[in-house]
PDB file of C-alpha atoms in Angstrom:
ATOM      1  CA  MET A  26      -0.303  -0.665 -20.738  1.00  0.00           C
ATOM      2  CA  ARG A  27       3.322  -1.009 -21.761  1.00  0.00           C
ATOM      3  CA  TRP A  28       6.383  -1.890 -19.581  1.00  0.00           C
ATOM      4  CA  ASN A  29       9.051   0.740 -19.416  1.00  0.00           C
ATOM      5  CA  LYS A  30      11.763  -0.626 -17.145  1.00  0.00           C
ATOM      6  CA  LYS A  31      13.486   2.788 -16.886  1.00  0.00           C
ATOM      7  CA  TYR A  32      14.556   2.427 -13.317  1.00  0.00           C
ATOM      8  CA  ILE A  33      16.670  -0.341 -11.577  1.00  0.00           C
ATOM      9  CA  TYR A  34      15.154  -1.106  -8.145  1.00  0.00           C
ATOM     10  CA  PRO A  35      17.196  -2.301  -5.280  1.00  0.00           C
ATOM     11  CA  LYS A  36      17.092  -5.740  -3.651  1.00  0.00           C
ATOM     12  CA  SER A  37      16.167  -6.003  -0.017  1.00  0.00           C
ATOM     13  CA  THR A  38      15.511  -8.432   2.705  1.00  0.00           C
ATOM     14  CA  ARG A  39      13.126  -7.958   5.611  1.00  0.00           C
ATOM     15  CA  GLU A  40      13.108  -8.793   9.309  1.00  0.00           C
ATOM     16  CA  ILE A  41      11.105  -8.298  12.424  1.00  0.00           C
ATOM     17  CA  SER A  42      12.856  -6.832  15.400  1.00  0.00           C
ATOM     18  CA  ASP A  43      11.122  -5.938  18.631  1.00  0.00           C
ATOM     19  CA  GLY A  44       7.763  -5.978  16.775  1.00  0.00           C
ATOM     20  CA  GLN A  45       9.044  -3.498  14.163  1.00  0.00           C
ATOM     21  CA  ARG A  46       9.250  -4.570  10.463  1.00  0.00           C
ATOM     22  CA  LEU A  47      12.689  -3.424   9.064  1.00  0.00           C
ATOM     23  CA  TYR A  48      14.077  -3.476   5.658  1.00  0.00           C
ATOM     24  CA  ASN A  49      17.778  -4.350   5.107  1.00  0.00           C
ATOM     25  CA  ILE A  50      18.866  -2.416   2.008  1.00  0.00           C
ATOM     26  CA  ASN A  51      22.221  -1.034   0.929  1.00  0.00           C
ATOM     27  CA  ASN A  52      23.664  -1.729   4.406  1.00  0.00           C
ATOM     28  CA  GLN A  53      20.941   0.077   6.128  1.00  0.00           C
ATOM     29  CA  ARG A  54      18.215  -1.136   8.490  1.00  0.00           C
ATOM     30  CA  LEU A  55      15.182   0.940   7.881  1.00  0.00           C
ATOM     31  CA  PRO A  56      11.706   0.842   9.359  1.00  0.00           C
ATOM     32  CA  SER A  57       8.843   0.018   6.923  1.00  0.00           C
ATOM     33  CA  VAL A  58       6.341   2.744   6.109  1.00  0.00           C
ATOM     34  CA  THR A  59       3.550   0.621   7.634  1.00  0.00           C
ATOM     35  CA  THR A  60       5.548   0.242  10.814  1.00  0.00           C
ATOM     36  CA  ILE A  61       5.929   4.001  11.154  1.00  0.00           C
ATOM     37  CA  LEU A  62       2.122   4.400  10.515  1.00  0.00           C
ATOM     38  CA  ASN A  63       1.155   1.789  13.054  1.00  0.00           C
ATOM     39  CA  ASP A  64       3.510   3.152  15.622  1.00  0.00           C
ATOM     40  CA  THR A  65       2.280   6.809  15.186  1.00  0.00           C
ATOM     41  CA  GLN A  66      -1.429   6.256  14.691  1.00  0.00           C
ATOM     42  CA  SER A  67      -3.810   8.653  16.532  1.00  0.00           C
ATOM     43  CA  ASP A  68      -5.310   7.848  19.868  1.00  0.00           C
ATOM     44  CA  HIS A  69      -8.743   8.043  18.146  1.00  0.00           C
ATOM     45  CA  LYS A  70      -7.882   5.309  15.745  1.00  0.00           C
ATOM     46  CA  ARG A  71      -6.447   3.099  18.489  1.00  0.00           C
ATOM     47  CA  GLU A  72      -9.552   3.606  20.505  1.00  0.00           C
ATOM     48  CA  SER A  73     -11.783   2.944  17.532  1.00  0.00           C
ATOM     49  CA  LEU A  74      -9.963  -0.343  16.872  1.00  0.00           C
ATOM     50  CA  LYS A  75     -10.297  -1.404  20.540  1.00  0.00           C
ATOM     51  CA  LYS A  76     -13.995  -0.682  20.541  1.00  0.00           C
ATOM     52  CA  TRP A  77     -14.478  -2.856  17.404  1.00  0.00           C
ATOM     53  CA  ARG A  78     -12.613  -5.688  18.979  1.00  0.00           C
ATOM     54  CA  ASP A  79     -14.458  -5.425  22.343  1.00  0.00           C
ATOM     55  CA  ARG A  80     -17.804  -5.318  20.451  1.00  0.00           C
ATOM     56  CA  ILE A  81     -17.312  -8.616  18.493  1.00  0.00           C
ATOM     57  CA  GLY A  82     -14.695 -10.349  20.663  1.00  0.00           C
ATOM     58  CA  ASP A  83     -11.069 -11.287  20.142  1.00  0.00           C
ATOM     59  CA  LYS A  84     -11.795 -14.615  18.513  1.00  0.00           C
ATOM     60  CA  GLU A  85     -14.092 -13.123  15.828  1.00  0.00           C
ATOM     61  CA  ALA A  86     -11.797 -10.151  15.313  1.00  0.00           C
ATOM     62  CA  ASP A  87      -8.810 -12.390  14.835  1.00  0.00           C
ATOM     63  CA  LYS A  88     -10.785 -14.553  12.277  1.00  0.00           C
ATOM     64  CA  ILE A  89     -11.817 -11.480  10.327  1.00  0.00           C
ATOM     65  CA  LEU A  90      -8.256 -10.096  10.255  1.00  0.00           C
ATOM     66  CA  LYS A  91      -6.752 -13.422   9.203  1.00  0.00           C
ATOM     67  CA  THR A  92      -9.286 -13.997   6.412  1.00  0.00           C
ATOM     68  CA  SER A  93      -8.761 -10.431   5.223  1.00  0.00           C
ATOM     69  CA  SER A  94      -4.959 -10.751   5.293  1.00  0.00           C
ATOM     70  CA  GLN A  95      -5.023 -13.995   3.332  1.00  0.00           C
ATOM     71  CA  ARG A  96      -7.453 -12.689   0.743  1.00  0.00           C
ATOM     72  CA  GLY A  97      -5.401  -9.491   0.369  1.00  0.00           C
ATOM     73  CA  THR A  98      -2.142 -11.439  -0.076  1.00  0.00           C
ATOM     74  CA  ALA A  99      -3.700 -13.684  -2.711  1.00  0.00           C
ATOM     75  CA  MET A 100      -5.221 -10.690  -4.561  1.00  0.00           C
ATOM     76  CA  HIS A 101      -1.964  -8.917  -4.683  1.00  0.00           C
ATOM     77  CA  LYS A 102      -0.319 -12.097  -6.013  1.00  0.00           C
ATOM     78  CA  HIS A 103      -2.859 -12.353  -8.866  1.00  0.00           C
ATOM     79  CA  LEU A 104      -2.407  -8.720  -9.728  1.00  0.00           C
ATOM     80  CA  GLU A 105       1.361  -9.099  -9.716  1.00  0.00           C
ATOM     81  CA  GLU A 106       1.086 -12.045 -12.028  1.00  0.00           C
ATOM     82  CA  TYR A 107      -1.061 -10.039 -14.349  1.00  0.00           C
ATOM     83  CA  LEU A 108       1.318  -7.068 -14.410  1.00  0.00           C
ATOM     84  CA  ILE A 109       4.446  -9.209 -15.180  1.00  0.00           C
ATOM     85  CA  GLY A 110       2.605 -11.292 -17.734  1.00  0.00           C
ATOM     86  CA  GLN A 111       2.126 -14.611 -15.980  1.00  0.00           C
ATOM     87  CA  ASN A 112      -0.939 -16.702 -16.034  1.00  0.00           C
ATOM     88  CA  PHE A 113      -3.433 -16.749 -13.190  1.00  0.00           C
ATOM     89  CA  ILE A 114      -3.637 -19.887 -10.981  1.00  0.00           C
ATOM     90  CA  THR A 115      -7.182 -20.626 -10.190  1.00  0.00           C
ATOM     91  CA  MET A 116      -7.935 -22.411  -6.968  1.00  0.00           C
ATOM     92  CA  PRO A 117     -11.147 -23.060  -5.110  1.00  0.00           C
ATOM     93  CA  GLY A 118     -12.312 -21.144  -1.941  1.00  0.00           C
ATOM     94  CA  LEU A 119     -10.530 -17.968  -0.853  1.00  0.00           C
ATOM     95  CA  GLU A 120      -8.064 -17.976  -3.660  1.00  0.00           C
ATOM     96  CA  GLU A 121     -10.905 -17.856  -6.139  1.00  0.00           C
ATOM     97  CA  GLU A 122     -12.466 -14.880  -4.360  1.00  0.00           C
ATOM     98  CA  ALA A 123      -9.084 -13.059  -4.602  1.00  0.00           C
ATOM     99  CA  ARG A 124      -8.860 -13.958  -8.362  1.00  0.00           C
ATOM    100  CA  LEU A 125     -12.292 -12.444  -9.111  1.00  0.00           C
ATOM    101  CA  MET A 126     -11.535  -9.278  -7.059  1.00  0.00           C
ATOM    102  CA  SER A 127      -8.226  -8.876  -8.908  1.00  0.00           C
ATOM    103  CA  GLN A 128      -9.998  -9.202 -12.217  1.00  0.00           C
ATOM    104  CA  ILE A 129     -12.368  -6.298 -11.134  1.00  0.00           C
ATOM    105  CA  ILE A 130      -9.374  -4.089 -10.337  1.00  0.00           C
ATOM    106  CA  ILE A 131      -7.765  -4.985 -13.684  1.00  0.00           C
ATOM    107  CA  ASN A 132     -10.925  -4.224 -15.712  1.00  0.00           C
ATOM    108  CA  LYS A 133     -11.873  -1.031 -13.872  1.00  0.00           C
ATOM    109  CA  GLY A 134      -8.597   0.316 -12.556  1.00  0.00           C
ATOM    110  CA  LEU A 135      -5.561  -0.942 -14.349  1.00  0.00           C
ATOM    111  CA  SER A 136      -7.226  -0.225 -17.748  1.00  0.00           C
ATOM    112  CA  HIS A 137      -6.070   3.384 -16.866  1.00  0.00           C
ATOM    113  CA  LEU A 138      -2.511   2.302 -16.310  1.00  0.00           C
ATOM    114  CA  ASP A 139      -0.624   3.727 -19.326  1.00  0.00           C
ATOM    115  CA  GLU A 140       2.904   2.757 -18.479  1.00  0.00           C
ATOM    116  CA  LEU A 141       4.365   0.410 -15.775  1.00  0.00           C
ATOM    117  CA  TRP A 142       7.787   1.060 -14.312  1.00  0.00           C
ATOM    118  CA  GLY A 143       7.718  -1.781 -11.680  1.00  0.00           C
ATOM    119  CA  CYS A 144       5.465  -3.873  -9.542  1.00  0.00           C
ATOM    120  CA  GLU A 145       6.218  -5.116  -6.009  1.00  0.00           C
ATOM    121  CA  VAL A 146       9.444  -3.200  -5.937  1.00  0.00           C
ATOM    122  CA  THR A 147      11.316  -1.860  -2.988  1.00  0.00           C
ATOM    123  CA  VAL A 148      11.653   1.932  -2.592  1.00  0.00           C
ATOM    124  CA  TYR A 149      13.541   3.703   0.270  1.00  0.00           C
ATOM    125  CA  MET A 150      14.497   7.026   1.619  1.00  0.00           C
ATOM    126  CA  PRO A 151      18.105   6.698   3.009  1.00  0.00           C
ATOM    127  CA  GLU A 152      18.361   6.787   6.774  1.00  0.00           C
ATOM    128  CA  MET A 153      14.550   7.151   7.071  1.00  0.00           C
ATOM    129  CA  PHE A 154      12.235   4.488   5.815  1.00  0.00           C
ATOM    130  CA  ALA A 155      11.581   1.815   3.158  1.00  0.00           C
ATOM    131  CA  GLY A 156       8.670  -0.041   1.620  1.00  0.00           C
ATOM    132  CA  THR A 157       7.259  -2.101  -1.223  1.00  0.00           C
ATOM    133  CA  SER A 158       5.116  -0.452  -3.828  1.00  0.00           C
ATOM    134  CA  ASP A 159       2.406  -2.498  -5.525  1.00  0.00           C
ATOM    135  CA  ALA A 160       2.866  -0.581  -8.813  1.00  0.00           C
ATOM    136  CA  ILE A 161       4.638   2.429 -10.015  1.00  0.00           C
ATOM    137  CA  GLY A 162       4.155   4.089 -13.409  1.00  0.00           C
ATOM    138  CA  VAL A 163       1.944   6.364 -15.378  1.00  0.00           C
ATOM    139  CA  TYR A 164      -1.802   6.336 -14.530  1.00  0.00           C
ATOM    140  CA  GLN A 165      -4.068   8.564 -16.523  1.00  0.00           C
ATOM    141  CA  ASN A 166      -1.126  10.370 -18.021  1.00  0.00           C
ATOM    142  CA  LYS A 167       0.360  11.215 -14.550  1.00  0.00           C
ATOM    143  CA  GLU A 168       3.362   9.699 -12.781  1.00  0.00           C
ATOM    144  CA  SER A 169       1.939   7.645  -9.929  1.00  0.00           C
ATOM    145  CA  ILE A 170       2.201   5.305  -7.130  1.00  0.00           C
ATOM    146  CA  ILE A 171      -0.585   2.702  -7.322  1.00  0.00           C
ATOM    147  CA  ASP A 172      -1.733   0.585  -4.379  1.00  0.00           C
ATOM    148  CA  PHE A 173      -4.207  -2.325  -4.347  1.00  0.00           C
ATOM    149  CA  LYS A 174      -6.512  -2.835  -1.407  1.00  0.00           C
ATOM    150  CA  GLN A 175      -9.205  -5.420  -0.540  1.00  0.00           C
ATOM    151  CA  SER A 176     -11.876  -4.282   1.877  1.00  0.00           C
ATOM    152  CA  ASN A 177     -14.719  -6.121   3.622  1.00  0.00           C
ATOM    153  CA  LYS A 178     -16.986  -3.145   2.837  1.00  0.00           C
ATOM    154  CA  PRO A 179     -16.717  -0.009   0.760  1.00  0.00           C
ATOM    155  CA  LYS A 180     -14.466   2.753   2.026  1.00  0.00           C
ATOM    156  CA  LYS A 181     -15.033   6.450   2.695  1.00  0.00           C
ATOM    157  CA  LYS A 182     -12.092   8.771   1.854  1.00  0.00           C
ATOM    158  CA  GLU A 183     -11.784   9.971   5.468  1.00  0.00           C
ATOM    159  CA  TRP A 184     -11.235   6.309   6.582  1.00  0.00           C
ATOM    160  CA  ILE A 185      -8.135   5.632   4.491  1.00  0.00           C
ATOM    161  CA  THR A 186      -5.743   8.428   5.326  1.00  0.00           C
ATOM    162  CA  ASP A 187      -3.026   5.814   6.078  1.00  0.00           C
ATOM    163  CA  TYR A 188      -3.240   4.640   2.457  1.00  0.00           C
ATOM    164  CA  PHE A 189      -2.628   8.212   1.357  1.00  0.00           C
ATOM    165  CA  PHE A 190       0.386   8.520   3.778  1.00  0.00           C
ATOM    166  CA  GLN A 191       1.750   5.263   2.313  1.00  0.00           C
ATOM    167  CA  VAL A 192       1.652   6.272  -1.411  1.00  0.00           C
ATOM    168  CA  GLY A 193       2.937   9.649  -0.436  1.00  0.00           C
ATOM    169  CA  ALA A 194       5.925   8.139   1.332  1.00  0.00           C
ATOM    170  CA  TYR A 195       6.691   5.869  -1.573  1.00  0.00           C
ATOM    171  CA  ALA A 196       6.712   8.777  -3.898  1.00  0.00           C
ATOM    172  CA  LEU A 197       8.943  10.834  -1.677  1.00  0.00           C
ATOM    173  CA  ALA A 198      11.473   7.913  -1.669  1.00  0.00           C
ATOM    174  CA  HIS A 199      11.251   7.358  -5.467  1.00  0.00           C
ATOM    175  CA  ASN A 200      11.526  10.952  -6.408  1.00  0.00           C
ATOM    176  CA  HIS A 201      14.593  11.363  -4.063  1.00  0.00           C
ATOM    177  CA  ILE A 202      16.405   8.275  -5.425  1.00  0.00           C
ATOM    178  CA  TYR A 203      15.428   8.539  -9.144  1.00  0.00           C
ATOM    179  CA  ASP A 204      14.773  12.198  -9.710  1.00  0.00           C
ATOM    180  CA  SER A 205      11.306  11.215 -10.877  1.00  0.00           C
ATOM    181  CA  ASN A 206       8.202  13.489 -10.606  1.00  0.00           C
ATOM    182  CA  ILE A 207       5.603  11.366  -8.985  1.00  0.00           C
ATOM    183  CA  SER A 208       2.759  13.707  -7.770  1.00  0.00           C
ATOM    184  CA  GLN A 209      -0.149  11.335  -7.639  1.00  0.00           C
ATOM    185  CA  GLY A 210      -1.303   8.459  -5.477  1.00  0.00           C
ATOM    186  CA  VAL A 211      -3.957   5.980  -6.745  1.00  0.00           C
ATOM    187  CA  ILE A 212      -5.795   3.548  -4.407  1.00  0.00           C
ATOM    188  CA  LEU A 213      -7.727   0.800  -6.152  1.00  0.00           C
ATOM    189  CA  VAL A 214     -10.101  -1.041  -3.831  1.00  0.00           C
ATOM    190  CA  CYS A 215     -12.447  -4.058  -4.219  1.00  0.00           C
ATOM    191  CA  THR A 216     -14.783  -5.802  -1.794  1.00  0.00           C
ATOM    192  CA  PRO A 217     -15.200  -9.642  -1.821  1.00  0.00           C
ATOM    193  CA  PRO A 218     -17.923 -11.516  -3.647  1.00  0.00           C
ATOM    194  CA  PRO A 219     -20.833 -11.555  -4.123  1.00  0.00           C
ATOM    195  CA  ASN A 220     -20.895  -7.657  -4.399  1.00  0.00           C
ATOM    196  CA  MET A 221     -17.291  -7.016  -5.492  1.00  0.00           C
ATOM    197  CA  GLU A 222     -17.676  -3.256  -5.348  1.00  0.00           C
ATOM    198  CA  PHE A 223     -14.848  -1.310  -6.860  1.00  0.00           C
ATOM    199  CA  GLN A 224     -13.469   2.113  -5.667  1.00  0.00           C
ATOM    200  CA  GLU A 225     -10.810   4.390  -7.046  1.00  0.00           C
ATOM    201  CA  PHE A 226      -9.276   6.982  -4.834  1.00  0.00           C
ATOM    202  CA  ILE A 227      -6.842   9.557  -6.319  1.00  0.00           C
ATOM    203  CA  ILE A 228      -4.865  12.250  -4.601  1.00  0.00           C
ATOM    204  CA  CYS A 229      -2.512  14.601  -6.452  1.00  0.00           C
ATOM    205  CA  ASP A 230      -0.588  17.750  -6.394  1.00  0.00           C
ATOM    206  CA  ASP A 231      -1.202  19.907  -3.268  1.00  0.00           C
ATOM    207  CA  GLU A 232      -3.262  17.218  -1.535  1.00  0.00           C
ATOM    208  CA  PHE A 233      -0.529  14.669  -2.198  1.00  0.00           C
ATOM    209  CA  SER A 234       2.129  17.031  -0.936  1.00  0.00           C
ATOM    210  CA  PHE A 235       0.089  17.584   2.229  1.00  0.00           C
ATOM    211  CA  TYR A 236       0.111  13.759   3.064  1.00  0.00           C
ATOM    212  CA  GLN A 237       3.922  13.595   2.305  1.00  0.00           C
ATOM    213  CA  GLU A 238       4.546  16.605   4.697  1.00  0.00           C
ATOM    214  CA  GLU A 239       2.460  14.928   7.434  1.00  0.00           C
ATOM    215  CA  PHE A 240       4.203  11.577   6.950  1.00  0.00           C
ATOM    216  CA  ILE A 241       7.558  13.210   7.434  1.00  0.00           C
ATOM    217  CA  LYS A 242       6.330  14.488  10.849  1.00  0.00           C
ATOM    218  CA  LYS A 243       5.359  10.905  11.628  1.00  0.00           C
ATOM    219  CA  VAL A 244       8.849   9.720  10.820  1.00  0.00           C
ATOM    220  CA  LYS A 245      10.264  12.345  13.220  1.00  0.00           C
ATOM    221  CA  ILE A 246       7.987  11.051  15.987  1.00  0.00           C
ATOM    222  CA  TYR A 247       8.833   7.481  15.272  1.00  0.00           C
ATOM    223  CA  ASN A 248      12.600   8.288  15.471  1.00  0.00           C
ATOM    224  CA  GLU A 249      12.190  10.131  18.757  1.00  0.00           C
ATOM    225  CA  ARG A 250      10.434   7.142  20.254  1.00  0.00           C
ATOM    226  CA  HIS A 251      12.896   4.642  19.066  1.00  0.00           C
ATOM    227  CA  SER A 252      16.193   6.462  19.226  1.00  0.00           C
ATOM    228  CA  LYS A 253      18.820   4.925  21.427  1.00  0.00           C
TER     229      LYS A 253
END
């Protein structure tokens, strides 16, 4: 992998307003991609999440979500440190789990990253949305948005459509601002120890365009709900 800092990514700040995560960027307040996805999720998904919470109870559900969030944050930090050339900081407990998972993603996924343009960088579509991309560059010889995910169990492709919407949205924004030609999204997933199962999901070309078009529909729905 080689660094190619061919693009200058903007600085931004974030805020929470009425439960919505917003990016302040270039004098615009834009909803995050994840906020739009959460706001426009299907009734089926909402009901599935409710059934899961009802089945295990609020206390256990909150515990699982908190642990997953902390592990995911730590894993992303380790991967960011790797990509920008810093040394890993090894700590016991949850942090060590995250470090081990990030190493799996490095060995099995990021070994296919040919060129890195940026990591943990802000991308935005003026007047529409913004977000932070885990990594952007060339993956298996194709301009790509790369996203890192931790999961408590292996995923099926049909379960992770929101991930595809997310990378598609980031590509739309990047191509608009920088006249790039990103047409591939890569999702790299690892489960916690002891199994640490790795998965790579790739969508590109027509399938990638489909998720981009569907995401724009979600943006329109979101705007209709929140217009004043």
